[in-house]
XYZ file of C-alpha atoms in Angstrom:
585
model
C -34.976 -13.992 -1.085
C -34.533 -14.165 -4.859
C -35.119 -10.607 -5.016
C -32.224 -10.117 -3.007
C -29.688 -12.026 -5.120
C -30.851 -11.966 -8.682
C -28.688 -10.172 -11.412
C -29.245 -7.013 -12.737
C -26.399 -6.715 -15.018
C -23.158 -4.809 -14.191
C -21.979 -7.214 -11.367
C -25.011 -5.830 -9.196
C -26.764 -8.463 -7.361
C -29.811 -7.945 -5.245
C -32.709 -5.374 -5.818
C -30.898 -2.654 -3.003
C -27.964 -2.769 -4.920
C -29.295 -2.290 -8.154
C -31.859 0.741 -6.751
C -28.415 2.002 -5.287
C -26.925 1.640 -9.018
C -29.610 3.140 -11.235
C -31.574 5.537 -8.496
C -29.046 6.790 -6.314
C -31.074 5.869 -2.848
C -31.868 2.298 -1.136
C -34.948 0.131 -2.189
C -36.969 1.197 0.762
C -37.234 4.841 -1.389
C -37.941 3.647 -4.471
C -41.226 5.237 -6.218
C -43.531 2.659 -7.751
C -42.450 3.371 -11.261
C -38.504 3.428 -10.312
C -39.475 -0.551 -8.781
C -41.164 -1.078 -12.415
C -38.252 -0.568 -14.451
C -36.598 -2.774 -11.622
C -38.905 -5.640 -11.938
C -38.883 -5.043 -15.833
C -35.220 -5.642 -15.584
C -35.783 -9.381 -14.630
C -36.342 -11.028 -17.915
C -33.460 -9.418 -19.320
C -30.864 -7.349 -17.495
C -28.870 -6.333 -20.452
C -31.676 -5.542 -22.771
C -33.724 -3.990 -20.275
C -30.776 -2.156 -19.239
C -32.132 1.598 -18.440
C -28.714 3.333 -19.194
C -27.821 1.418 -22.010
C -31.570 0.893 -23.731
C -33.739 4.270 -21.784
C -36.564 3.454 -24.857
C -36.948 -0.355 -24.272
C -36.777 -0.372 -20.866
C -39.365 1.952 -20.324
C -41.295 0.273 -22.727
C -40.830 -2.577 -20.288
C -41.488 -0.630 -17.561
C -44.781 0.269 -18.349
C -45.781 -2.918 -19.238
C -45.189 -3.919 -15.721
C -47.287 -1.198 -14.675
C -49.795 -2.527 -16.985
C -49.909 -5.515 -15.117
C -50.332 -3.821 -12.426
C -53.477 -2.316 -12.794
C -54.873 -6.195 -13.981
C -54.196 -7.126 -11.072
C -55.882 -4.329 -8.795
C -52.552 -2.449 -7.479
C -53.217 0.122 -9.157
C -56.385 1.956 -10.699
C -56.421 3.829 -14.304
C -55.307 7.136 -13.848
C -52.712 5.560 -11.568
C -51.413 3.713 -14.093
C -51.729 6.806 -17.165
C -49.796 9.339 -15.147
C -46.673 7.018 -14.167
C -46.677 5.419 -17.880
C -45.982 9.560 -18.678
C -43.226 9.788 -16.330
C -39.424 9.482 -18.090
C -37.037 7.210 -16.477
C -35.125 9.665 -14.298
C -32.625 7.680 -13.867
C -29.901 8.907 -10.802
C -27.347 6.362 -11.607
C -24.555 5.304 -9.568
C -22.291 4.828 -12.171
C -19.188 1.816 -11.986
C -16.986 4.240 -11.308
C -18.679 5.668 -7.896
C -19.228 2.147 -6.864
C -15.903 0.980 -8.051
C -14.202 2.842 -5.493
C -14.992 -0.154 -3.098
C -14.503 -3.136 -4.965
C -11.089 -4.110 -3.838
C -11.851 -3.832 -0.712
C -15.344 -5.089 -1.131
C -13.635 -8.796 -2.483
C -11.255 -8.805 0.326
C -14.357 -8.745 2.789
C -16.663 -11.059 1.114
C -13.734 -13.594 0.911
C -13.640 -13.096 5.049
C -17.424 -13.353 5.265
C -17.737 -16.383 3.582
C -15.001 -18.057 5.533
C -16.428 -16.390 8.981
C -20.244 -18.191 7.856
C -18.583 -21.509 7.004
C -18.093 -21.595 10.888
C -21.896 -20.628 11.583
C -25.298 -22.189 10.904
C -28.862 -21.602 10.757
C -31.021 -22.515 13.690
C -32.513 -25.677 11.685
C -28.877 -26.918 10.744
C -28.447 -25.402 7.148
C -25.988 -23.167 6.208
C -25.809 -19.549 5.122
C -25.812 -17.983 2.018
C -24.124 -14.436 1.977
C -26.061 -13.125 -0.646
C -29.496 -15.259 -1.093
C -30.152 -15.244 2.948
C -30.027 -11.278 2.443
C -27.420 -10.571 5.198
C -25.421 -7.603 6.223
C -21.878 -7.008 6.654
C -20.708 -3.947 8.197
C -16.869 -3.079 7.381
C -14.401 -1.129 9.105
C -14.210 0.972 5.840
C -14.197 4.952 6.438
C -16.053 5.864 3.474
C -14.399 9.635 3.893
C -10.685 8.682 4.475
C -11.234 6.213 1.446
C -12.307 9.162 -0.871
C -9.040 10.763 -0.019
C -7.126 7.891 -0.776
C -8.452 7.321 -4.140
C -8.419 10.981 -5.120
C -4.902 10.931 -3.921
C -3.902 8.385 -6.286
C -6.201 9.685 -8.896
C -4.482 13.338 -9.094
C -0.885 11.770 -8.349
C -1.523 9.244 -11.626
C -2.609 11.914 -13.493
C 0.144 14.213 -12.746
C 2.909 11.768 -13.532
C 1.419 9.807 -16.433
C 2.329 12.135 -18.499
C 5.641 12.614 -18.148
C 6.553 9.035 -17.867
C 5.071 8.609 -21.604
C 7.431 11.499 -22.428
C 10.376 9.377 -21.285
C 8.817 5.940 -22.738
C 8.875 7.836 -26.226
C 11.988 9.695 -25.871
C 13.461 5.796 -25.154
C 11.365 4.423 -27.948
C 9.680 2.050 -25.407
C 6.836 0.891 -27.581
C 9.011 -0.232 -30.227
C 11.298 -2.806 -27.816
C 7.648 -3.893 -26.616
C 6.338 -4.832 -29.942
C 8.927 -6.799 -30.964
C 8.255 -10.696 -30.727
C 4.413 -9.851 -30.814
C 3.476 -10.092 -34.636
C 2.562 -13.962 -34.448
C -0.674 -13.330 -32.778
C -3.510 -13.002 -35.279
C -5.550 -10.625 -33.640
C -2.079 -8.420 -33.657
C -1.474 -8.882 -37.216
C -5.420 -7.607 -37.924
C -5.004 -5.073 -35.609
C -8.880 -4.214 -35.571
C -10.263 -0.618 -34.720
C -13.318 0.138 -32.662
C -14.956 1.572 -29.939
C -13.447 0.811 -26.663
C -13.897 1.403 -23.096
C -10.591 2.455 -21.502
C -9.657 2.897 -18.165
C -7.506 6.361 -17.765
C -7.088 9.025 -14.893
C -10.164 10.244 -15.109
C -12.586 7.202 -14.745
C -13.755 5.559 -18.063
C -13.659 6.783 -21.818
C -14.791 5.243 -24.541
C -12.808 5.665 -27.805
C -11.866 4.231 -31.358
C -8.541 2.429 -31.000
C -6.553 -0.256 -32.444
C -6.002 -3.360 -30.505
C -2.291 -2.817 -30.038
C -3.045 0.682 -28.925
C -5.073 -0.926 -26.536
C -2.679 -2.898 -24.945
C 0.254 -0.466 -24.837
C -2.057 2.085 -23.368
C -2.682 -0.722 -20.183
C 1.183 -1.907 -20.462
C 2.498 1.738 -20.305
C -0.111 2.863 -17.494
C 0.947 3.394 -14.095
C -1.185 2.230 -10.768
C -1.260 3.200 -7.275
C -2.387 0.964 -4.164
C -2.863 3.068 -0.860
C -3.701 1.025 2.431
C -4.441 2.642 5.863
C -4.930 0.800 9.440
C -5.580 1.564 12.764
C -2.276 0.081 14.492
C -4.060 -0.369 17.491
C -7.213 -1.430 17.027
C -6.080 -3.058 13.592
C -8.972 -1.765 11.789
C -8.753 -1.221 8.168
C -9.889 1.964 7.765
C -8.736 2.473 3.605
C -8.193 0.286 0.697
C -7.434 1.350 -3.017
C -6.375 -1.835 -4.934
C -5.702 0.071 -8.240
C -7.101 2.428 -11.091
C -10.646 0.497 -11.663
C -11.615 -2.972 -9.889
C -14.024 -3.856 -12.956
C -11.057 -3.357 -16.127
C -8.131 -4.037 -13.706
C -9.467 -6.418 -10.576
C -5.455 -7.246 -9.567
C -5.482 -5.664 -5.934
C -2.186 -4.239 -6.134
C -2.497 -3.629 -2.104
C -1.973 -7.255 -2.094
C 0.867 -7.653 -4.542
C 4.221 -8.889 -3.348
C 7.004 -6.592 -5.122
C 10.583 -5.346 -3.636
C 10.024 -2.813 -0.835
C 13.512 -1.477 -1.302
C 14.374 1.231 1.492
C 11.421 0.781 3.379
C 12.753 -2.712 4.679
C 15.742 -0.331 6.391
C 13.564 0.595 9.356
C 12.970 -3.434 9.985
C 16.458 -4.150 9.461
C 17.913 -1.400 11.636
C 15.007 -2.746 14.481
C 17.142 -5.815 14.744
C 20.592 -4.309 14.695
C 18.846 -2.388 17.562
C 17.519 -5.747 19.123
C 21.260 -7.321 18.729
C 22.575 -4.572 20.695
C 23.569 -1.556 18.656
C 22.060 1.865 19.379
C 21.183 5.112 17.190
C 24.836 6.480 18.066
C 26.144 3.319 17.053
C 28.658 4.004 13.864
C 28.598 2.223 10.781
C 30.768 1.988 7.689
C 30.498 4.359 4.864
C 33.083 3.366 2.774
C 32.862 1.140 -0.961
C 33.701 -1.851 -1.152
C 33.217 -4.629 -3.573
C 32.746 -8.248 -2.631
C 33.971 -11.137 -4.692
C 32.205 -14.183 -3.285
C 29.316 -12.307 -4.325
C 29.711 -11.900 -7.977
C 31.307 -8.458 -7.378
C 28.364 -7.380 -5.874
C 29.402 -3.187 -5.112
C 26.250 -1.249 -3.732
C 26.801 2.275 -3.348
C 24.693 5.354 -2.328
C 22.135 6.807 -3.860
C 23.729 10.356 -3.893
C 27.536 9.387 -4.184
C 28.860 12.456 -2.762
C 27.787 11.029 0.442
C 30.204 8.086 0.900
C 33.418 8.071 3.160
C 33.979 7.777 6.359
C 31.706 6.652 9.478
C 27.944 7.763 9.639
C 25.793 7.742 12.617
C 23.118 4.784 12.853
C 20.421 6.911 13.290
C 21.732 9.459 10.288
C 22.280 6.499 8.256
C 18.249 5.907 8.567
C 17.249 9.249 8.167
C 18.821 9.626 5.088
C 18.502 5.685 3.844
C 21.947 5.491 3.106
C 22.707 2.079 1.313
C 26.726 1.185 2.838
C 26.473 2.125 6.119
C 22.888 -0.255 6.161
C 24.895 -3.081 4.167
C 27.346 -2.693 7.066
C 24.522 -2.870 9.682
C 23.427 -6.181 7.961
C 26.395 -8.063 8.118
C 26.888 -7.368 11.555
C 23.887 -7.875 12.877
C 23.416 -10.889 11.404
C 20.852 -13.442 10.148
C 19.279 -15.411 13.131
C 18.303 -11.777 14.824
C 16.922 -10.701 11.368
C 15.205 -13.600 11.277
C 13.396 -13.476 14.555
C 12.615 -9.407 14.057
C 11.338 -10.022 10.142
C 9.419 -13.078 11.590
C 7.889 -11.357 14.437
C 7.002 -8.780 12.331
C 5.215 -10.753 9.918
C 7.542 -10.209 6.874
C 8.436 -12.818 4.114
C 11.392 -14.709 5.670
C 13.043 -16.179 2.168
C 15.400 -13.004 1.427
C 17.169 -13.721 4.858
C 20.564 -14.211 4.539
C 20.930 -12.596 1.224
C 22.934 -9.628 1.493
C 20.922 -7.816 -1.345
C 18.008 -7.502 1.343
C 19.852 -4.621 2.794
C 19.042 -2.757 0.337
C 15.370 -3.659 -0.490
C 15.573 -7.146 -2.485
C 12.538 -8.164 -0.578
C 9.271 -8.798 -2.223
C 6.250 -8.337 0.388
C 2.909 -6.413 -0.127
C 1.692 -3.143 1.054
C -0.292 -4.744 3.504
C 2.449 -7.020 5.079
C 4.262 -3.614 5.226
C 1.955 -0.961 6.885
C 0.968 -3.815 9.740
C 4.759 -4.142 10.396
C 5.145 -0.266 10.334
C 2.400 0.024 13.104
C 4.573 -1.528 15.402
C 6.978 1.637 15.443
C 3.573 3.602 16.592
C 1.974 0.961 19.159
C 5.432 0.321 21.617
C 6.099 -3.128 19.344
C 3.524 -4.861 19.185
C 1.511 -5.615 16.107
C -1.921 -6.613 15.533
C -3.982 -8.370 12.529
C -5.977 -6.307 10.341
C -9.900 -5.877 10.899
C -11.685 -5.550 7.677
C -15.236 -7.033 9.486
C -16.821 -5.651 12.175
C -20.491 -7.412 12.442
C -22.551 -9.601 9.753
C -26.411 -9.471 10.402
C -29.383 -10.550 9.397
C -31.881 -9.053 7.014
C -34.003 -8.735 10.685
C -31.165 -7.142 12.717
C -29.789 -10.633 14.678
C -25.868 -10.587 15.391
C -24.235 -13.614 13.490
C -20.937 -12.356 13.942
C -18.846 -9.478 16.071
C -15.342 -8.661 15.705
C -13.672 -7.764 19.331
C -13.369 -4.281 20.356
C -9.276 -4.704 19.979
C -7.633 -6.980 17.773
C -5.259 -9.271 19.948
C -1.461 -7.597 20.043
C 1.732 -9.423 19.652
C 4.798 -8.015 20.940
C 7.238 -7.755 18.169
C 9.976 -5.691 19.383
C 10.943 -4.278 22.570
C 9.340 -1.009 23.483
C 12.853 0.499 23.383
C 14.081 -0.593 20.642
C 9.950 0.634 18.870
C 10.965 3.670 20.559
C 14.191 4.641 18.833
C 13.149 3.545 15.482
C 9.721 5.772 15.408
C 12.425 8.988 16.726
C 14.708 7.987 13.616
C 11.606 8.086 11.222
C 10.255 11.265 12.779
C 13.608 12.246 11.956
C 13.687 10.952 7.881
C 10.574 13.291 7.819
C 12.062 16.514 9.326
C 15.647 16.067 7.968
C 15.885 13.378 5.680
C 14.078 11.429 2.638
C 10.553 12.175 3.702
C 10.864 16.187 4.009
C 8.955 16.589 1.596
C 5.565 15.732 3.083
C 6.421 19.042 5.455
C 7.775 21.142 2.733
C 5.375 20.695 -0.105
C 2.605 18.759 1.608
C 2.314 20.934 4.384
C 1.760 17.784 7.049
C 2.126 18.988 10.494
C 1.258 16.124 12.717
C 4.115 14.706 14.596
C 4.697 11.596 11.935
C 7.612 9.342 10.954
C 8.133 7.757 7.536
C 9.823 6.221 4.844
C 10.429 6.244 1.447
C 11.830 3.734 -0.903
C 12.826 3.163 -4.540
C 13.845 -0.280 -6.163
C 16.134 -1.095 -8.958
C 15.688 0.923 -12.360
C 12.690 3.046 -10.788
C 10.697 0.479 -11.251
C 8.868 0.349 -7.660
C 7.681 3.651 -5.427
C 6.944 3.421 -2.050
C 6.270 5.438 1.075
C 4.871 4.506 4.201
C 4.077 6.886 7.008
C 3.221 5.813 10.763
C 1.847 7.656 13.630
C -0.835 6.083 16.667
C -3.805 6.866 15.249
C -2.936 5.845 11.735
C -0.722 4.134 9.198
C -0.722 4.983 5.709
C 1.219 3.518 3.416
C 1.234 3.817 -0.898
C 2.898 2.027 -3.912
C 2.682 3.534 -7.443
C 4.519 1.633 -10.211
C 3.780 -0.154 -13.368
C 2.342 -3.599 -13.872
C 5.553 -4.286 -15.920
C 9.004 -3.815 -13.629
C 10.445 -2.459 -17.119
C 7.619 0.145 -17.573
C 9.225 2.840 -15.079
C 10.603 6.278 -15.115
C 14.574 7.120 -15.237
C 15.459 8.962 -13.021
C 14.149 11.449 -10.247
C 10.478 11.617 -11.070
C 10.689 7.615 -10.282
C 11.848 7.604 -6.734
C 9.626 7.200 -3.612
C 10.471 10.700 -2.947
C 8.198 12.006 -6.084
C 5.846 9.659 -6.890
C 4.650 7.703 -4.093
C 5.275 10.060 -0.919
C 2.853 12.491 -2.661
C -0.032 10.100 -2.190
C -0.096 9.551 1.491
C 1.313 13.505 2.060
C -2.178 14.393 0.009
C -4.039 11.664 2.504
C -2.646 13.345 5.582
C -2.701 16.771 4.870
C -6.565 16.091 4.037
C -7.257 14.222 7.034
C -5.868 17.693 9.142
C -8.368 19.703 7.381
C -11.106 17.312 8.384
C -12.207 17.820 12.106
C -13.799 14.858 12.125
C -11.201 13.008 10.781
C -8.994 14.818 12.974
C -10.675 13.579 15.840
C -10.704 10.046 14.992
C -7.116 9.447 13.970
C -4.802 11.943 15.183
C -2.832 10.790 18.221
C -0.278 12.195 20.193
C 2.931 10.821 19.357
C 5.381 11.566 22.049
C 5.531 8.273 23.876
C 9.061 7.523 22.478
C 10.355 10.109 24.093
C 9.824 9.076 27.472
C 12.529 6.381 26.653
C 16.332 7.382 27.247
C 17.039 7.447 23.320
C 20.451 8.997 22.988
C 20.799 10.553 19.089
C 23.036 13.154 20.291
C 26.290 12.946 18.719
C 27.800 13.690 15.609
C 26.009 11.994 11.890
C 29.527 12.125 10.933
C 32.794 10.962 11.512
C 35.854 10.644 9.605
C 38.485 8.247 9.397
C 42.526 9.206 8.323
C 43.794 6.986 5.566
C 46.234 5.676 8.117
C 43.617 4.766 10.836
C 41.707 3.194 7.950
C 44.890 0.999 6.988
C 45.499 0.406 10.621
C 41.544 -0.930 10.911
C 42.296 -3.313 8.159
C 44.868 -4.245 9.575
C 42.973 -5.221 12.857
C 39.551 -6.227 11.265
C 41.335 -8.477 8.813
C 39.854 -6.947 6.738
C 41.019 -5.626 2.628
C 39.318 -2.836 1.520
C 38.248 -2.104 -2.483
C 38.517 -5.148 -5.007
C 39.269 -7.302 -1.567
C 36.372 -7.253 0.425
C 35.410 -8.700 3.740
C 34.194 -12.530 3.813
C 31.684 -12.096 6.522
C 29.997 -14.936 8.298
C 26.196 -15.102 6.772
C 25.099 -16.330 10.021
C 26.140 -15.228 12.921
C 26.738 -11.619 14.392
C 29.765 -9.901 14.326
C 30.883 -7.893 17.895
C 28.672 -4.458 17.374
C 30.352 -1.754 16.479
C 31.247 0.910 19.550
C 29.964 4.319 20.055
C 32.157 7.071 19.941
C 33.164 7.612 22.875
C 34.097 3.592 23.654
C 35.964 3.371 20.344
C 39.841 3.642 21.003
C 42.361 6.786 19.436
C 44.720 6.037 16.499
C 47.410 6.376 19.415
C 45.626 4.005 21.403
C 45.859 1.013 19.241
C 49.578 1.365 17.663
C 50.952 1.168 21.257
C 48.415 -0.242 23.123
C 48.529 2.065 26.245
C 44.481 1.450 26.866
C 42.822 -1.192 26.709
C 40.180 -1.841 24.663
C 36.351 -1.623 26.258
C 33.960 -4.705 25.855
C 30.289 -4.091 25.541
């Protein structure tokens, strides 16, 4: 048993890990001199180190071979010829291993709170790592590789040219300032140090402030993928490198900007509207809240009336500020709390646009309810612990229990406006540079300043979703390179596009997706629709409404009547003379 959890340096615990670490293979495979230099790490795991000290520990090693032969395991020449040998070390470095060790915490964290609930037969409890048992994840090793070299090659592409922009804006300089109190900045000490970059670990001779403006100015990635049916987490990449940077950034809570649209239109959709519903694309600027004016992302698009479902496919911010008002907050409520989203934004009008913080993993299980008919599940991250002799302790059911979030309608029209943002609007990309072909909807989103990426894409078999973005909300990019578009879509559109090359991943995720269209989801009818400047008056007029510097004072809490589709809504004629009357519904 102590065999199994004692130290050997390099947060390895246990003798399999550590023959995993230093010889590539499990214990059972070790040769007798590769379990030497094992035992000979015992007494001292740093100084006995093979990688770091290859002369002392084999030393060491062979004077546990020595010992040995006293004591009859082994005879002379036995002992001579392995003495010879070299290390031969295979090692595992951190970096191959690190590729689990978000993940890895999130489980042991579960496993210890799934064994509190269990004892052994005489009454004791267990010990995860001295009683020597298993856990076996829902981790696919393969789709995990993907995901890290995903965020690997993205980092590394756009690293670069956000340090161009950081100098260009003299960056460093604003950062330094208020820093010079701290001793160890004043002696600013060079040496060797190990750094974390896109490429795994370096070691190099660098200041101590270079140090910490090369970690302030660095950008990370998180990249989480789940079965939405079964709930089983099948990737997890918490950042750059879980040793150097162990803040799972999967877990973070930071603004989700656009991607909350899909959740917010799911309750306008709840409250009554439809995807032909039309929705206000006009500026306005509203007083009671500090002159609060949102606006577009591309400007050129504003004016006018805009489809519900265009105004989703292209994440356009009035027309969804619109939607929000109208909807209002108690349906919002229920939908974000069904989904399992942070309810404490609700009721600020900011939300419509993103002001919402919630993590990547909040987010993909509220996306998989657009792929499973609307219903979401909890994520899996444990499928059995056993014992060192094989006996079942625990078993995670077959299916994760479902809870229905939103109608199956209502699921329905939202995954055929997201299949739309990829094959018309913000997510074309993943088709047109990507090359993804599976039948897939996503979304992108960008927060204030740049300063968060997102994209999260959601089919049957599969949600993947990614973040990239600094630690620091004022470490980001300006402009284009900085939107969800660029620097986080890439991520999952490398994921999926590697997971169609794969047969075998192929096979285990790919699902058809054409369920929603056995719904009657009507998105035929125009994206646009313009207003005159005298039906616009005339609407004010009506609405009580005051367009520009006046804006509307809209009730925070309860829904306005939903706006008409086109063909319900009345002609200019129509309502100066009153000749028809108005249709309720």
């Amino acid at each position: 048993l102590y065999f199994n959890s004692v130290p050997f340096g390099e947060n390895v615990y246990g003798v399999e890990a550590a023959s995993r670490r230093f010889f590539g293979k499990p214990a059972s495979r070790l040769q007798v001199q590769e379990a030497a230099v094992l035992v000979g790490m015992l007494k001292a795991n740093t100084g006995f180190n093979p990688r770091l000290h290859p002369e002392a520990s084999r030393g060491r090693r062979n004077t546990v071979l020595a010992l040995m032969h006293e004591h009859g395991h082994l005879d002379t020449s036995e002992r001579d010829s392995l003495q010879d040998l070299p290390l031969d070390l295979h090692y595992q470095g951190v970096d191959a291993l690190d590729l689990y060790g978000y993940f890895v915490d999130r489980v042991s964290g579960q496993a210890r709170d799934i064994l509190a609930e269990l004892t052994k037969p005489d009454g004791s409890a267990w010990d995860l790592r001295k009683d020597g048992l298993r856990v076996h994840t829902t981790l696919d090793t393969e789709l995990q590789h993907l995901a890290a070299e995903a965020a690997r090659e993205q980092l590394k592409a756009m690293q670069p040219r956000l340090d161009r922009q950081l100098a260009a804006r003299k960056a460093r300089r604003d950062w330094e300032r208020g820093r010079k109190a701290d001793e160890r900045w004043k002696a600013d000490v060079h040496g060797p140090r190990e750094l974390v970059t896109e490429d795994g670990l370096r070691v190099d001779s660098i200041s101590y402030r270079d140090s910490l403006w090369h970690y302030h100015r660095m950008l990370h990635a998180a990249v989480y993928a789940m079965e939405p049916g079964s709930g089983r987490v099948r990737a997890w990449v918490g950042g750059r490198h879980h040793r150097y940077l162990p803040y799972d950034l999967v877990r973070a809570e930071r603004p989700v900007a656009s991607t909350v649209k899909p959740l917010l239109y799911s309750a306008a959709l709840e409250g009554g509207m439809d995807p032909c519903t039309y929705l206000d694309n006009r500026p306005r600027v509203y007083p009671e809240l500090d002159d609060w004016a949102p606006a577009n992302f591309d400007h050129d698009t504003t004016g006018g009336e805009v489809a519900l479902w265009y105004a989703l496919a292209r994440s356009m911010n009035l027309p969804t500020v619109d939607l929000y008002f109208r909807t209002g907050t108690d349906t919002i409520r229920d939908v974000f709390e069904a989904l399992g989203m942070p309810l404490d934004r609700v009721g600020k009008p900011a939300m419509s646009l993103g002001a919402v913080d919630a993590s990547l993993e909040r987010l993909v299980r509220a996306y998989g309810a657009f792929a499973m008919r609307g219903q979401v599940v909890e994520p899996v991250l444990i499928e059995r612990i056993t014992t060192a002799e094989g006996g079942e302790l625990f078993k995670a059911p077959a299916k994760s229990k479902a809870r229905r979030a939103i109608t199956e309608p209502t699921a329905a029209a939202v995954a055929l406006m997201l299949q739309r943002a990829v094959n018309e609007g913000t997510g074309t990309a993943l088709r047109s540079k990507h090359g993804v072909r599976m039948t897939v909807g996503g979304k992108t989103g960008t927060s204030q300043d740049y300063a968060d990426a997102w994209f999260v894409a959601t089919q049957p078999g599969l949600v993947v979703g990614t973040w990239v973005g600094a630690m620091d909300p004022g470490v980001h990019f300006q402009g284009g390179d900085g939107t969800g578009s660029r620097l986080a879509l890439p991520v999952v559109g490398s994921v999926l596009r590697g997971l169609e090359r794969s047969a075998e991943l192929r096979k285990r995720y790919l699902r058809p997706f054409d369920w929603p269209e056995a719904f009657d989801v009507d998105m035929d009818c125009d994206p646009r629709r313009q207003t005159s400047g005298l039906e616009e008056l005339l609407e004010d007029l009506f609405d009580g409404r005051e367009h520009g510097r006046h804006g509307p004072k809209p009730d925070y809490t309860k829904p306005e009547e939903p706006l008409r589709p086109k063909e319900d809504k009345p002609g200019l004629f129509e309502r100066l003379f009153g000749k028809k009357k108005r249709k309720e519904g």
